[in-house]
């Protein structure tokens, strides 16, 4: 192979690498910037990594703002349930609770998520 071809291939690979790095550096994929399909997948993946006892602030940093939220006070405890969209049910442009996974916090600490979390909130 002659040197000109090798040189052009090297330049092409270098330019491609620079382009990829620029996209990664200047266009971070944050939840608020995703379309709804990407956000659903992102939420599913991140929720699967959650651990009991995480602080609400940590969850908000990971998942961003919830799609739906409710809060109440019971005795001296603050309960909050946050819903993150994780499945598509109806193409109506509205996110509903049945399209979401519920995360339940007691005094800003994650105590449950999934199907039983909202029921625990309602019963609690």
Short mmCIF file of C-alpha atoms in Angstrom, two decimals:
data_model
loop_
_atom_site.label_atom_id
_atom_site.label_comp_id
_atom_site.label_asym_id
_atom_site.label_seq_id
_atom_site.Cartn_x
_atom_site.Cartn_y
_atom_site.Cartn_z
CA UNK A 1 0.00 0.00 0.00
CA UNK A 2 1.41 3.37 -0.78
CA UNK A 3 2.09 6.00 1.83
CA UNK A 4 -0.57 8.44 0.56
CA UNK A 5 -3.39 5.94 1.10
CA UNK A 6 -2.17 5.05 4.60
CA UNK A 7 -1.84 8.73 5.44
CA UNK A 8 -5.40 9.49 4.26
CA UNK A 9 -6.81 6.56 6.23
CA UNK A 10 -4.96 7.76 9.33
CA UNK A 11 -6.30 11.30 8.90
CA UNK A 12 -9.83 9.95 8.39
CA UNK A 13 -9.67 7.82 11.54
CA UNK A 14 -8.26 10.76 13.51
CA UNK A 15 -11.00 13.11 12.33
CA UNK A 16 -13.67 10.53 13.14
CA UNK A 17 -12.24 10.07 16.66
CA UNK A 18 -12.19 13.85 17.17
CA UNK A 19 -15.81 14.12 16.02
CA UNK A 20 -16.93 11.34 18.37
CA UNK A 21 -15.13 12.95 21.32
CA UNK A 22 -16.69 16.33 20.53
CA UNK A 23 -20.20 14.80 20.50
CA UNK A 24 -19.57 13.04 23.82
CA UNK A 25 -18.11 16.14 25.45
CA UNK A 26 -20.56 18.78 24.21
CA UNK A 27 -23.83 16.86 23.91
CA UNK A 28 -24.31 14.89 27.13
CA UNK A 29 -27.30 12.58 27.08
CA UNK A 30 -29.27 13.80 30.08
CA UNK A 31 -32.81 12.63 30.84
CA UNK A 32 -34.34 16.06 30.19
CA UNK A 33 -32.87 16.16 26.67
CA UNK A 34 -34.11 12.71 25.60
CA UNK A 35 -37.19 11.95 23.55
CA UNK A 36 -39.84 9.86 25.32
CA UNK A 37 -38.71 6.51 23.89
CA UNK A 38 -35.10 7.01 24.94
CA UNK A 39 -36.24 8.35 28.32
CA UNK A 40 -38.32 5.22 28.96
CA UNK A 41 -35.35 2.95 28.27
CA UNK A 42 -33.03 5.14 30.30
CA UNK A 43 -35.46 5.11 33.25
CA UNK A 44 -35.81 1.30 33.12
CA UNK A 45 -32.05 0.82 33.18
CA UNK A 46 -31.44 3.33 35.96
CA UNK A 47 -34.33 2.07 38.12
CA UNK A 48 -32.94 -1.46 37.88
CA UNK A 49 -29.75 -0.15 39.52
CA UNK A 50 -31.48 1.51 42.50
CA UNK A 51 -30.86 0.43 46.07
CA UNK A 52 -33.04 0.92 49.13
CA UNK A 53 -31.87 3.75 51.32
CA UNK A 54 -30.79 6.10 48.52
CA UNK A 55 -31.59 9.73 49.23
CA UNK A 56 -34.16 11.51 47.08
CA UNK A 57 -31.47 13.95 45.93
CA UNK A 58 -29.36 11.05 44.60
CA UNK A 59 -32.32 9.62 42.69
CA UNK A 60 -33.13 13.04 41.19
CA UNK A 61 -29.52 13.42 40.05
CA UNK A 62 -29.70 9.99 38.40
CA UNK A 63 -33.19 10.10 36.86
CA UNK A 64 -33.99 13.79 36.63
CA UNK A 65 -37.42 15.22 37.40
CA UNK A 66 -40.26 12.72 37.77
CA UNK A 67 -43.15 12.64 35.33
CA UNK A 68 -45.71 12.64 38.16
CA UNK A 69 -45.30 13.15 41.90
CA UNK A 70 -47.49 13.05 45.00
CA UNK A 71 -46.66 13.79 48.62
CA UNK A 72 -48.34 13.65 52.00
CA UNK A 73 -47.53 13.78 55.67
CA UNK A 74 -48.48 10.94 58.02
CA UNK A 75 -47.75 11.44 61.69
CA UNK A 76 -44.19 12.83 61.69
CA UNK A 77 -43.23 11.19 58.40
CA UNK A 78 -43.15 12.75 54.98
CA UNK A 79 -44.12 10.32 52.21
CA UNK A 80 -43.53 11.09 48.56
CA UNK A 81 -44.09 8.93 45.53
CA UNK A 82 -42.43 9.83 42.26
CA UNK A 83 -43.45 8.24 38.97
CA UNK A 84 -40.99 7.71 36.12
CA UNK A 85 -42.26 6.64 32.72
CA UNK A 86 -41.05 3.13 31.86
CA UNK A 87 -43.65 1.67 29.48
CA UNK A 88 -45.80 2.97 26.66
CA UNK A 89 -49.52 2.15 26.86
CA UNK A 90 -51.42 4.69 24.77
CA UNK A 91 -50.34 7.17 22.10
CA UNK A 92 -52.22 10.14 23.52
CA UNK A 93 -49.33 12.43 24.44
CA UNK A 94 -50.11 12.13 28.16
CA UNK A 95 -48.02 10.21 30.68
CA UNK A 96 -50.21 8.35 33.16
CA UNK A 97 -49.36 6.42 36.33
CA UNK A 98 -49.93 3.06 34.61
CA UNK A 99 -47.12 3.95 32.18
CA UNK A 100 -44.71 4.62 35.04
CA UNK A 101 -42.74 2.93 37.78
CA UNK A 102 -43.41 4.37 41.23
CA UNK A 103 -40.58 5.20 43.65
CA UNK A 104 -41.61 5.67 47.27
CA UNK A 105 -39.65 7.88 49.68
CA UNK A 106 -40.12 8.23 53.40
CA UNK A 107 -38.37 11.27 54.87
CA UNK A 108 -36.36 11.62 51.63
CA UNK A 109 -35.11 8.01 51.72
CA UNK A 110 -36.04 5.44 49.06
CA UNK A 111 -38.05 2.68 50.75
CA UNK A 112 -39.77 0.93 47.79
CA UNK A 113 -40.30 0.96 44.06
CA UNK A 114 -42.39 -0.91 41.58
CA UNK A 115 -46.01 -2.02 41.63
CA UNK A 116 -46.37 -2.17 45.39
CA UNK A 117 -44.77 1.23 46.06
CA UNK A 118 -47.82 3.29 45.16
CA UNK A 119 -50.13 0.97 47.08
CA UNK A 120 -47.87 1.36 50.12
CA UNK A 121 -48.10 5.14 49.70
CA UNK A 122 -51.91 5.05 49.50
CA UNK A 123 -52.19 2.68 52.49
CA UNK A 124 -49.46 4.50 54.45
#
